XYZ file of C-alpha atoms in Angstrom:
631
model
C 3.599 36.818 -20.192
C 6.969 37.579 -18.096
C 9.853 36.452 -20.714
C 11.616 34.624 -18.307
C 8.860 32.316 -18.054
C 6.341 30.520 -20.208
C 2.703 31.391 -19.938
C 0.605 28.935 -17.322
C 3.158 29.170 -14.938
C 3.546 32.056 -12.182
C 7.314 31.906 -11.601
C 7.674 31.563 -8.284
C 8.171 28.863 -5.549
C 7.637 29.225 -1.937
C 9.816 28.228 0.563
C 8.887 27.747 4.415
C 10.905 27.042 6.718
C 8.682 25.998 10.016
C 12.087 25.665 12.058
C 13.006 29.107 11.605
C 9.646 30.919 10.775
C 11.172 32.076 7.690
C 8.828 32.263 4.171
C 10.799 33.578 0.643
C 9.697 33.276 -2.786
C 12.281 31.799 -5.434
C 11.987 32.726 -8.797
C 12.035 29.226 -11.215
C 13.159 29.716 -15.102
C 11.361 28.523 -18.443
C 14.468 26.156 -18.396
C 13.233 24.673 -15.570
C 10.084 24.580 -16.369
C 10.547 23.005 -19.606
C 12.432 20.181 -17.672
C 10.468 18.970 -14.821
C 6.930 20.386 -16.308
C 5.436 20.926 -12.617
C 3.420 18.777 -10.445
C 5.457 15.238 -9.905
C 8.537 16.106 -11.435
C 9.124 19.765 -9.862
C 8.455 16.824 -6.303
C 11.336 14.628 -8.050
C 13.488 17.338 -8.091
C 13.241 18.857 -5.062
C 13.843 15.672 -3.019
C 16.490 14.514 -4.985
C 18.411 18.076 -4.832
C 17.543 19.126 -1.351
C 17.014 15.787 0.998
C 20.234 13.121 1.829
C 19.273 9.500 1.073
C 18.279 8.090 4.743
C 16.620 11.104 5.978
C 13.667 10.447 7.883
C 10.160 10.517 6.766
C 8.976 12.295 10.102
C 12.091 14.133 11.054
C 12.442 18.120 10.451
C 14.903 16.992 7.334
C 11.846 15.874 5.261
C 10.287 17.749 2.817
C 6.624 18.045 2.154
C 5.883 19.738 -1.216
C 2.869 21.042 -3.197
C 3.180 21.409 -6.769
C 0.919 22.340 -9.692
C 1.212 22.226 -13.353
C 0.973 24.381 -16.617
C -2.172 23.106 -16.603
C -3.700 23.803 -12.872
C -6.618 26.294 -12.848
C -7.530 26.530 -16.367
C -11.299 26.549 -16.622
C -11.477 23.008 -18.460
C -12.612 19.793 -17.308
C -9.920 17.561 -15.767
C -7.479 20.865 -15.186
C -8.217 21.552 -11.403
C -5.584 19.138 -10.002
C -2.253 19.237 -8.005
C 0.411 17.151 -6.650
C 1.815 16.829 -2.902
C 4.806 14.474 -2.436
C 7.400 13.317 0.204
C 9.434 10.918 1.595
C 6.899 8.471 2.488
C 6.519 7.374 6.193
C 5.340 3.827 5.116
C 7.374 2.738 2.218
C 10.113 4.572 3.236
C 10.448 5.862 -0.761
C 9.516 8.345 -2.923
C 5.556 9.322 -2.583
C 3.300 11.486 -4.868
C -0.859 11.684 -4.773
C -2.590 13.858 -6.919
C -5.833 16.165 -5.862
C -8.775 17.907 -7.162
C -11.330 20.080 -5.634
C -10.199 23.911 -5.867
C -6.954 23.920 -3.720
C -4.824 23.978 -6.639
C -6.719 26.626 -8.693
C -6.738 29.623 -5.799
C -3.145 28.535 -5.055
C -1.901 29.184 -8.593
C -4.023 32.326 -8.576
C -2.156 33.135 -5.257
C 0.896 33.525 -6.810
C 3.029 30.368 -6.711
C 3.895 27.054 -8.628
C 4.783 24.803 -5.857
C 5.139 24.950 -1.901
C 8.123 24.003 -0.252
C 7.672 23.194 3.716
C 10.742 22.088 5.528
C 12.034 22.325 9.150
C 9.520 21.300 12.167
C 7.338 23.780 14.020
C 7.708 24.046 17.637
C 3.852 23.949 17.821
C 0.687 23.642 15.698
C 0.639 26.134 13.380
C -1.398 26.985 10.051
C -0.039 28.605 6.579
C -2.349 30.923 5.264
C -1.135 32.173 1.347
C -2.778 34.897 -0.429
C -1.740 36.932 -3.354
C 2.051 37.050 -3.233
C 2.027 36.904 0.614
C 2.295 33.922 3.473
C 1.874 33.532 7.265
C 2.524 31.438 9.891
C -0.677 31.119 11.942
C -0.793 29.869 15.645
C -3.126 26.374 15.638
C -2.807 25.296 18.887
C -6.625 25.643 19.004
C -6.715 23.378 15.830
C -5.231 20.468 17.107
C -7.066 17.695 17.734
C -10.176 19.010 15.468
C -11.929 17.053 12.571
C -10.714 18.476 9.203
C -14.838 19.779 9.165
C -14.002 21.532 12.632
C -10.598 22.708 11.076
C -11.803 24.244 7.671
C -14.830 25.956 9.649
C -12.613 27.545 12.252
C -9.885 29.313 9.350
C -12.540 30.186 7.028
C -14.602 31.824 10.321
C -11.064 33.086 11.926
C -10.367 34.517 7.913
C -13.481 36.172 6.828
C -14.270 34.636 4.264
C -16.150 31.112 3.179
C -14.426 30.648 -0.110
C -10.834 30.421 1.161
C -9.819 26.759 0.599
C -7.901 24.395 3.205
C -5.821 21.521 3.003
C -5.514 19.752 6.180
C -5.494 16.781 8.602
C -7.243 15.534 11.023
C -6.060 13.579 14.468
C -4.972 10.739 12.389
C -2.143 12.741 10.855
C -1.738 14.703 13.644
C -0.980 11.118 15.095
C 1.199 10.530 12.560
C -0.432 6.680 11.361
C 1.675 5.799 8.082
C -0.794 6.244 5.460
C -2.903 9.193 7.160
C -3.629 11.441 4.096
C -3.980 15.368 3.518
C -7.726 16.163 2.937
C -8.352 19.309 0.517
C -12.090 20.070 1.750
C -13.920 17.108 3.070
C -13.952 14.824 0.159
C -10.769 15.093 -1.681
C -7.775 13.139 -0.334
C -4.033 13.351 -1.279
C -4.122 10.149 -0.297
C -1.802 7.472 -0.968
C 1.900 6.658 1.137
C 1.171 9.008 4.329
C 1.430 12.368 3.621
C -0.961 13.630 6.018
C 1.854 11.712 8.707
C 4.868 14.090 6.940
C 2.230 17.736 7.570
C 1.613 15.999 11.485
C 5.271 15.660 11.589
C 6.363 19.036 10.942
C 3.413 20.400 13.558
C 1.236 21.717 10.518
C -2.492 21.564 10.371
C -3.215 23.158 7.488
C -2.225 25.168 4.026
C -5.169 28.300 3.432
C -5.019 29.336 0.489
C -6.633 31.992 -1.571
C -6.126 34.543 -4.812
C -7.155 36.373 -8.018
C -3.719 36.725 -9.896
C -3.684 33.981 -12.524
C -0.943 33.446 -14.399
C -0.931 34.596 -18.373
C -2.241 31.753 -20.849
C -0.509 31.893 -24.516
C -3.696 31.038 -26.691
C -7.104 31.158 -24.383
C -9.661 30.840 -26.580
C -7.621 26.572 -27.460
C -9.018 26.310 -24.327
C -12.267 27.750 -24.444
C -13.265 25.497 -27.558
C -11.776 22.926 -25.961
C -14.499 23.669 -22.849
C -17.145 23.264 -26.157
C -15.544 20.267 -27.413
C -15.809 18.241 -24.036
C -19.734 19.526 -23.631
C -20.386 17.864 -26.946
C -18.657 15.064 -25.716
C -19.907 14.414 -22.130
C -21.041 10.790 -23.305
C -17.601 9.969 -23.076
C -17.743 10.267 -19.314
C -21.711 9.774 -18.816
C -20.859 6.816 -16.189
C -18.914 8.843 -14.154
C -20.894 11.862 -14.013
C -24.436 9.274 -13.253
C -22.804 6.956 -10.182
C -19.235 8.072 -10.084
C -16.260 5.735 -9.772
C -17.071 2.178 -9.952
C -20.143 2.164 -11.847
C -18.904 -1.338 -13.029
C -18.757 -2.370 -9.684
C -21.149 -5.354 -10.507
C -19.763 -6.325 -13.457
C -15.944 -6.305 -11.579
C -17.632 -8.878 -9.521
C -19.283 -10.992 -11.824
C -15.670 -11.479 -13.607
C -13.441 -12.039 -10.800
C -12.230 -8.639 -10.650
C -13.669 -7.271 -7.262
C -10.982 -7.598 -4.699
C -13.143 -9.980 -1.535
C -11.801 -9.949 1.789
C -8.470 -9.745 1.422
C -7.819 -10.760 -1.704
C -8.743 -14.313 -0.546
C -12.017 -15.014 -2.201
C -13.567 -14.012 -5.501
C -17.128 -14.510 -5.231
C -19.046 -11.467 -3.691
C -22.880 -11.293 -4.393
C -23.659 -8.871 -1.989
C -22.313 -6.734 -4.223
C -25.403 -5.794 -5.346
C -26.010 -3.898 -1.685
C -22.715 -1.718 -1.710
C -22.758 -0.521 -5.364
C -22.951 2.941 -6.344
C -26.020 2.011 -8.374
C -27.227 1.169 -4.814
C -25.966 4.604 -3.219
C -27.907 6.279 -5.947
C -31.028 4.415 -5.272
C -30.431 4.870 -1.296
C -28.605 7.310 0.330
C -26.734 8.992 -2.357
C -28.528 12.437 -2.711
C -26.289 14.000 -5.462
C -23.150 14.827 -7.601
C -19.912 17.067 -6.952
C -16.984 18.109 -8.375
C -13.789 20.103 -9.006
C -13.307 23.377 -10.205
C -14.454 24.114 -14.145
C -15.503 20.333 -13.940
C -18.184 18.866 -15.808
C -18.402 15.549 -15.242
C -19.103 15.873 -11.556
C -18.050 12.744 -10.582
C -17.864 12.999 -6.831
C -20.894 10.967 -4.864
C -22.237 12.791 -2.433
C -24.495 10.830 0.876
C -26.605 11.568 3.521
C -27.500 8.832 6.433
C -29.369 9.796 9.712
C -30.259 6.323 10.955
C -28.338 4.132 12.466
C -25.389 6.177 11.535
C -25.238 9.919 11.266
C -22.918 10.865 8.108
C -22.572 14.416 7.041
C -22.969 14.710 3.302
C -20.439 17.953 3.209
C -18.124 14.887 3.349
C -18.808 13.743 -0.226
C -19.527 9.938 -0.086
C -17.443 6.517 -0.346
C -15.935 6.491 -3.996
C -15.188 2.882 -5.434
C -11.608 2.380 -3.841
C -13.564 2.894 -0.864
C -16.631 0.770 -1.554
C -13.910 -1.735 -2.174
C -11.867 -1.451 0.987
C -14.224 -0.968 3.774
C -16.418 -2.964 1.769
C -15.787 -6.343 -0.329
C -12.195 -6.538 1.309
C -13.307 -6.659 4.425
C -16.402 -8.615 3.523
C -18.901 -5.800 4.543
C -22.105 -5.536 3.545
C -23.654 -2.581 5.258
C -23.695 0.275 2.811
C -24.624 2.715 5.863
C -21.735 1.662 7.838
C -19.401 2.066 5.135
C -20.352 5.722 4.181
C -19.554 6.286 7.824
C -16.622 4.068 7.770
C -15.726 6.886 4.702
C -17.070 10.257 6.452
C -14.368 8.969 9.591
C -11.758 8.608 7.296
C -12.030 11.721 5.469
C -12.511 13.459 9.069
C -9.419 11.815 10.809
C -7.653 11.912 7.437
C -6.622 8.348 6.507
C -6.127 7.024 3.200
C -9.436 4.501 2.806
C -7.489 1.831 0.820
C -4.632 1.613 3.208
C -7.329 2.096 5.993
C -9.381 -0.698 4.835
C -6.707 -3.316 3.601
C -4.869 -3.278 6.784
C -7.971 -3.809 8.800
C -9.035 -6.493 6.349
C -5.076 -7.727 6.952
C -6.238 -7.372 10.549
C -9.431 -9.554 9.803
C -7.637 -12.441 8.514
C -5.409 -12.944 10.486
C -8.229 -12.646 13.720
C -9.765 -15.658 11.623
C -6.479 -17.669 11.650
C -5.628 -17.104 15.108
C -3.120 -15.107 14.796
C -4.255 -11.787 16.072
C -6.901 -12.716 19.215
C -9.622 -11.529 21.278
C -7.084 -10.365 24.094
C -4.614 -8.357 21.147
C -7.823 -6.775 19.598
C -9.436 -5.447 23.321
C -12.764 -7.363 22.559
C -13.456 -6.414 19.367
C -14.701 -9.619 16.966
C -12.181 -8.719 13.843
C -14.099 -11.084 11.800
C -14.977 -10.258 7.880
C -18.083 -8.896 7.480
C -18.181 -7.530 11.225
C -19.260 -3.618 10.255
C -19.057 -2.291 13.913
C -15.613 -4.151 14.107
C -14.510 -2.234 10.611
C -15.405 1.375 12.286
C -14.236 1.031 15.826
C -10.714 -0.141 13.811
C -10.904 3.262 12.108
C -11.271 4.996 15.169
C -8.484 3.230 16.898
C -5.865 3.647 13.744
C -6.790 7.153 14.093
C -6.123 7.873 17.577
C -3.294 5.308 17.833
C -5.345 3.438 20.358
C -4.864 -0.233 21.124
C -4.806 -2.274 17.806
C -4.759 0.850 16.094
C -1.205 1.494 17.272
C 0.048 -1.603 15.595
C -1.990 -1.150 12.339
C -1.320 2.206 12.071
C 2.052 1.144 10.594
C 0.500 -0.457 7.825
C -0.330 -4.113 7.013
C 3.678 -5.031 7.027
C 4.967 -3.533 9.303
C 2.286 -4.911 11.809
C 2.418 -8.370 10.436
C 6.379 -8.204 11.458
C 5.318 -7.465 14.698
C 2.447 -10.008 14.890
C 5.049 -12.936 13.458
C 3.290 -16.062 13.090
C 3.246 -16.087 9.554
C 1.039 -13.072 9.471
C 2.999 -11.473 6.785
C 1.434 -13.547 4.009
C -1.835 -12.114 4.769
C -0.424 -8.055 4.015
C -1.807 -7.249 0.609
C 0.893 -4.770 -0.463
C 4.012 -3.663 -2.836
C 6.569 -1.973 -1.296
C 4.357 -1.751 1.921
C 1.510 0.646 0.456
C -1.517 -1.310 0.523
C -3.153 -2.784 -3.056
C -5.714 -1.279 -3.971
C -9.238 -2.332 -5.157
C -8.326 -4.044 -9.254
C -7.063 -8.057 -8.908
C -3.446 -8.269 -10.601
C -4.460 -11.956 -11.137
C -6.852 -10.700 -14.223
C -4.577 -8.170 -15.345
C -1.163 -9.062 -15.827
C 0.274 -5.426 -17.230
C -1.622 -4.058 -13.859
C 0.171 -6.619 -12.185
C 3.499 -5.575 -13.283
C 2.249 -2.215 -12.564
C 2.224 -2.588 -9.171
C 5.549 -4.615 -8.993
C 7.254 -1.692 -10.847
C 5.714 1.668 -9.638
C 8.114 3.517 -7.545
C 5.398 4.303 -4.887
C 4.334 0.539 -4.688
C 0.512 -0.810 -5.428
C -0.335 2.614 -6.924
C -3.195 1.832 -9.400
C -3.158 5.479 -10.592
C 0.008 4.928 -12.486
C -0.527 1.362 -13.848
C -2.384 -0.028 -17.020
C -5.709 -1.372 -15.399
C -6.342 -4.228 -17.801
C -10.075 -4.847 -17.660
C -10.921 -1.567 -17.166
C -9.032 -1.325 -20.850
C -10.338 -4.505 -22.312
C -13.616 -4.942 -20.762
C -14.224 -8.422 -20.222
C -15.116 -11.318 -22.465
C -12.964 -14.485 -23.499
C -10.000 -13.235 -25.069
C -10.296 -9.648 -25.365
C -7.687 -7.314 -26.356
C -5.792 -4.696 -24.929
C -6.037 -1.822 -27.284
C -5.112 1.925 -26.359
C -6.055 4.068 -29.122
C -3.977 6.691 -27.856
C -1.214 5.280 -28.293
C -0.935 4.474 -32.056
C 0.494 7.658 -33.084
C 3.156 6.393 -30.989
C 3.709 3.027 -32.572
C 1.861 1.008 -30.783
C -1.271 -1.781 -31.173
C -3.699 -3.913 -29.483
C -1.634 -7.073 -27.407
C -4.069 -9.869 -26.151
C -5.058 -8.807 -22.423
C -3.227 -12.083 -21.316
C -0.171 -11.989 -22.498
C 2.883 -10.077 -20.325
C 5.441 -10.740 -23.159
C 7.599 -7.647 -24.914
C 4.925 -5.859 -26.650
C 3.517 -5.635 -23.655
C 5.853 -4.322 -21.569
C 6.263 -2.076 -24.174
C 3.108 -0.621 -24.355
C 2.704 -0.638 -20.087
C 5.693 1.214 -19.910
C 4.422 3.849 -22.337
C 1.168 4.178 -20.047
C 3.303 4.955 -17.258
C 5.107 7.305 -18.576
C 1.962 9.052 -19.791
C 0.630 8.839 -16.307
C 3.459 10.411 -15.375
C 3.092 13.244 -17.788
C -0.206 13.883 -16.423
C 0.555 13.703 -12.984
C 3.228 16.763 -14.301
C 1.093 18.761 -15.951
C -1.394 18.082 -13.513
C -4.262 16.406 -15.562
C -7.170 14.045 -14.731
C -7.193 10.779 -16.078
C -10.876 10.319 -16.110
C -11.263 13.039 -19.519
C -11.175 11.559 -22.829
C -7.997 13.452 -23.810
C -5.921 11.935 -26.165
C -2.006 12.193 -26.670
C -2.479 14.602 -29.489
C -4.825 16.784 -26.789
C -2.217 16.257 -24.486
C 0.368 18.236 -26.665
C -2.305 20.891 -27.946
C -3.387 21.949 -24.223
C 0.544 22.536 -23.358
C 1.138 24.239 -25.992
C -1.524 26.438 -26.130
C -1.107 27.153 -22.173
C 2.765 27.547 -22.596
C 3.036 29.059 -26.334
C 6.265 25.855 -26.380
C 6.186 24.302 -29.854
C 6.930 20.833 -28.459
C 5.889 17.483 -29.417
C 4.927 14.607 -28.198
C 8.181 12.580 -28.343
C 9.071 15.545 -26.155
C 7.153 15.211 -23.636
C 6.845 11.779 -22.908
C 10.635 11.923 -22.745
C 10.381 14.610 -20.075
C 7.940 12.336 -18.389
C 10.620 9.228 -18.677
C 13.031 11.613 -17.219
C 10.810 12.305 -14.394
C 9.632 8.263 -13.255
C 13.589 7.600 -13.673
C 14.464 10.416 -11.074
C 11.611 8.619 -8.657
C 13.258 5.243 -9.181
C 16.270 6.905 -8.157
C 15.309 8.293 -5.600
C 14.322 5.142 -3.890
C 17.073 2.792 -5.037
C 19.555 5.963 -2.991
C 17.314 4.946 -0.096
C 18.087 1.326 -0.075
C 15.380 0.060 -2.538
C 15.837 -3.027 -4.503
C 14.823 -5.250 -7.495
C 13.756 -7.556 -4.380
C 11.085 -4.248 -3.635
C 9.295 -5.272 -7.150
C 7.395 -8.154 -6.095
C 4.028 -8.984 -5.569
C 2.620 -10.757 -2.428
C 2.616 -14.776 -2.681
C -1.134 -14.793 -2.968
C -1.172 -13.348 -5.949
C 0.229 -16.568 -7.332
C -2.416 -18.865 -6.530
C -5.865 -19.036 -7.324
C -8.366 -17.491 -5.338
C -11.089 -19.596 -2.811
C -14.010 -19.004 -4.844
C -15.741 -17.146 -7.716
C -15.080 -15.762 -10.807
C -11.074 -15.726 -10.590
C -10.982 -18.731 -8.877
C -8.933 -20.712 -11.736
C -6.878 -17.584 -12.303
C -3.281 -16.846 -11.199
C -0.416 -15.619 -11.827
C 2.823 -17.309 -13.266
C 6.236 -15.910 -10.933
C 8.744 -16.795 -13.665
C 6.535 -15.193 -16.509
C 6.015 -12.003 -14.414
C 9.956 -11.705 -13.362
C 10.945 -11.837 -16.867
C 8.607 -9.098 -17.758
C 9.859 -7.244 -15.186
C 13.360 -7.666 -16.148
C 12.131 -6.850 -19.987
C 10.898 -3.830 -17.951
C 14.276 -2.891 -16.539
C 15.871 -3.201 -20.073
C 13.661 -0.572 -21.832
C 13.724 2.005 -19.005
C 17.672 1.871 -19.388
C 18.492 0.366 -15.981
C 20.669 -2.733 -14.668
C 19.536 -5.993 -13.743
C 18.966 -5.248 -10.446
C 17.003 -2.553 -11.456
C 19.113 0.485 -10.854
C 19.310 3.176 -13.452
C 22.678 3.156 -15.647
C 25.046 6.066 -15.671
C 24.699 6.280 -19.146
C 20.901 6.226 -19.045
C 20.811 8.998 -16.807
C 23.175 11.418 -17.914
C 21.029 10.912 -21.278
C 18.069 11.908 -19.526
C 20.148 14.830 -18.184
C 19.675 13.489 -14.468
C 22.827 14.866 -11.903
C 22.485 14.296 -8.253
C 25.351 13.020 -7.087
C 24.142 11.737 -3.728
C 21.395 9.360 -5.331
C 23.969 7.656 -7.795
C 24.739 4.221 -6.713
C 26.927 1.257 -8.037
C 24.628 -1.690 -10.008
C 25.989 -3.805 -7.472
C 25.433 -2.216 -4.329
């Protein structure tokens, strides 16, 4: 290992500049490293330091940035992910989506840490990075292909099959709000529009491809780590048998399956769209990332009436929920293809789905009519409605113009009192777990800086399982001080222990690190050291990690972001028309307080804006980004 720089990491940053043509490498420090970790906080960073509050999502001034962690490419389960971040096009804040697949592995054995691309190309162009080395790429003949047609034209153009590609298809090239940035065919960066930030800057795609890993302090922690988890695999036995949402029954049965839009509750048709039904149907396999395995990624075929590819994986349970339940679809076909279009045009499925659902209900209320819609019947349930939306969103057509803004945005534009029909928090779209069962996922989604972002939020049920008065217990964190809280109560304790799970998340999302492996804290601590040879500590790194969501909630409250930002949607607060959940809601006063309680422990104001004090403890300095608490 180099001593400037602990093992896991290469080093080096690369910086393109698609104005200029210009590509240099910039050496980072173990100081550095040791600070931000990689992944979401080397994002943080870099758009705090290097973007003005107000820039604009789309404009050349944006920055679009790939990041990976000590942890990225180390042959263990869970270890194959990245992060890509931005300014986000439809919240207008910070945005950050992990990734699996094997990007993130050959671009750490490239040579680099973390991609920088700034500046705007004056046409399509491609980066291809291998070994040390990067190139612009002409891609004029790209544009306007499916990511499929994309990844087999580089790899073809290339020489070689195993080269891997992170792309978009026309919707980002189109620049909707929430397109996403597909690595392969079945792995999204999904969530906040970052496909719409590459489209932007005239980029189709990042190639990527080496064989210079990056020194490991103690390998063989890892390799009986590799022997621990294949001892262990009945820890994730539902994920590697149907994937995510293997509950997806049970969800229903409880209340906890969102049902078109959020409205209803009771959904037995369930029983059709289920990945116990894509097993018993179409589903014709398992996938998944590199050194992974669980395998938890569905894979489908369907030749009749729909033709889906199954090199595009299959719908995952966020997408079974979307194009599904929420918009009260039935039609498991129609929905793998509703997924397969997605992951071609790249769109993020949840944003995808809950605006057309948005779309839906307010088509049933009058609001949005026949004339506004071009013919097509937006009425729940309507399958051939739900993909001929997708392929309007994607090629800004029509009613896909307005809803490719997102389900706010649009229901601004609509008026009418469409706006209490947008399921979202800070204008990213909710996604498929019902904050009126889980009141710590509730507050979740009021306080994550990248809005409804289940990813980073304590999903309650999923914790609890479900029963009469179970409790929320997370072994994990005992070490830390913490024990079980009864799953409905949103009261200090808590707070206390859903703040603690977001800052975890956010230690993962650093490192990178999957959150469907059994790891524990302790694990946690154990893999970075062993990758890094650091003698650190948990308290250590979860205080990194606090650093880190602080510089995100910073970020957005320089861009104009307020307490009012950290609300849910008025639904939310009564009960739903039928089912399960229908005698459940939630309580506004009960979930401001908590959110208030929130504010106190993180160290911020009222309002919610970080205190001076609270950041120059953290050791957080960018001038531009500091604001008064009452501005």
């Amino acid at each position: 290992m180099n001593e400037q720089y602990p093992g896991g990491y290469n080093g080096k940053v690369l910086r393109v500049s698609l104005s200029t043509g210009s590509i240099e490498s910039e050496a980072i420090d173990s100081r550095f490293c040791r600070k931000y970790i990689g992944g979401a906080g080397f994002i943080a960073h870099y758009l705090l330091n290097e973007t003005e509050p107000g820039v604009d999502p789309l404009g050349p001034l944006n920055k679009l940035i790939f990041a990976t962690g000590p942890l990225t490419g180390i042959a263990l389960g869970g270890c194959a992910r990245h992060t890509v971040g931005s300014k986000s096009p439809l919240t207008g804040g910070i945005v950050k989506s992990e990734v699996g697949e094997h990007w993130g592995f050959q671009f750490k054995r490239a040579g680099f840490d973390a991609l920088i691309i700034e500046g705007q190309a004056k046409r399509p162009v491609y980066l291809w990075i291998y070994n040390g080395e990067a190139e612009i790429r002409d891609a004029a003949h790209l544009w306007g292909k499916s990511t499929k047609e994309t990844q087999d034209t580089i790899r073809t153009e290339l020489d070689d099959p195993k080269i891997r590609v992170a792309m978009i298809g026309p919707g980002g090239e189109n620049k909707v709000h929430y397109a996403c940035i597909m690595h392969g065919l079945s792995n999204a960066a999904g969530r906040g529009g970052l496909g719409a930030v590459m489209g932007s800057k005239n980029l189709k795609a990042v190639a990527v491809k080496g064989n210079r890993f990056p020194a490991i302090a103690d390998k063989s922690y890892f390799q009986e780590s590799a022997r621990w988890l294949k001892e262990n695999m009945s820890l994730v036995k539902g994920f590697s048998e149907l994937g995510t949402g293997a509950s997806m029954e049970n969800y229903e049965a409880h209340g906890y399956l969102p049902v078109r839009n959020f409205r209803d509750s009771a959904f037995p048709d369930v029983v059709k769209i289920s990945p116990k039904a894509i097993k018993e149907t179409i589903g014709i396999g398992m996938k998944g990332c590199f050194a992974c395995p669980v395998k938890c990624k569905k894979v489908v075929e369907v030749t009749h009436p729909y033709s889906v590819n199954s090199e595009y994986g299959g719908p995952e349970y966020e997408t079974l929920g979307a194009l599904g339940s929420a918009c009260g679809v039935t039609d498991l076909k129609a929905i793998a293809k509703g997924s397969e279009l997605c992951d071609a045009y790249s769109l993020d499925t949840i944003s995808t789905g809950m605006t057309i659902a948005f779309a839906m209900e307010c088509f049933e209320k009058g609001i949005l009519t026949l004339n506004e819609t071009e013919g097509i019947e937006l009425k729940f349930g309507n399958a051939e409605a739900m993909l001929k939306t997708i392929e309007k969103i994607a090629n800004r057509e029509g009613i896909g113009n307005l809803l490719a803004q997102g389900s706010l945005k649009a229901a601004e534009h609509i008026g009418n009192g469409a706006e209490a029909f947008a399921m979202q928090v800070k204008r990213m779209e909710i996604p498929m777990h019902e904050p009126r069962l889980g009141k710590s996922l509730a507050l979740g989604f009021m306080v994550n800086p990248h809005g409804a972002d289940h990813m980073d939020s304590l999903l309650d049920p999923l914790r609890t399982g479900f029963g009469d008065k179970p409790e929320l217990s997370l072994p994990e964190m005992v070490p830390l001080g913490y024990g079980p809280v009864p799953s409905d109560d949103i009261g200090p304790k808590t707070v206390a222990l859903n703040r603690l799970f977001q800052i975890k998340r956010f230690l993962a999302d650093s490192l990178v690190l999957c959150d469907f492996l059994p790891y524990s804290v302790s694990q946690y601590v154990e893999m970075v050291a062993a990758a890094t040879g650091w003698q650190t500590t948990a308290k250590e790194l979860f205080r990194i990690a606090e650093r880190i969501l602080t510089m995100c909630r910073l970020y957005n409250v320089g861009n104009g972001f307020t307490d009012k930002e950290d609300r849910l949607p008025e639904r939310f607060f009564s009960f739903p028309k039928d089912g399960a959940a229908a005698g459940k809601k939630l309580d506004r006063e009960e979930m401001e307080r908590a959110k208030r309680y929130y504010y106190t422990l993180m160290g911020w104001h009222e309002n919610g804006v970080p205190r001076d004090e609270t950041l120059d403890e953290l050791g957080i300095d960018y001038p531009a980004y500091r604001v008064s608490p009452s501005d």
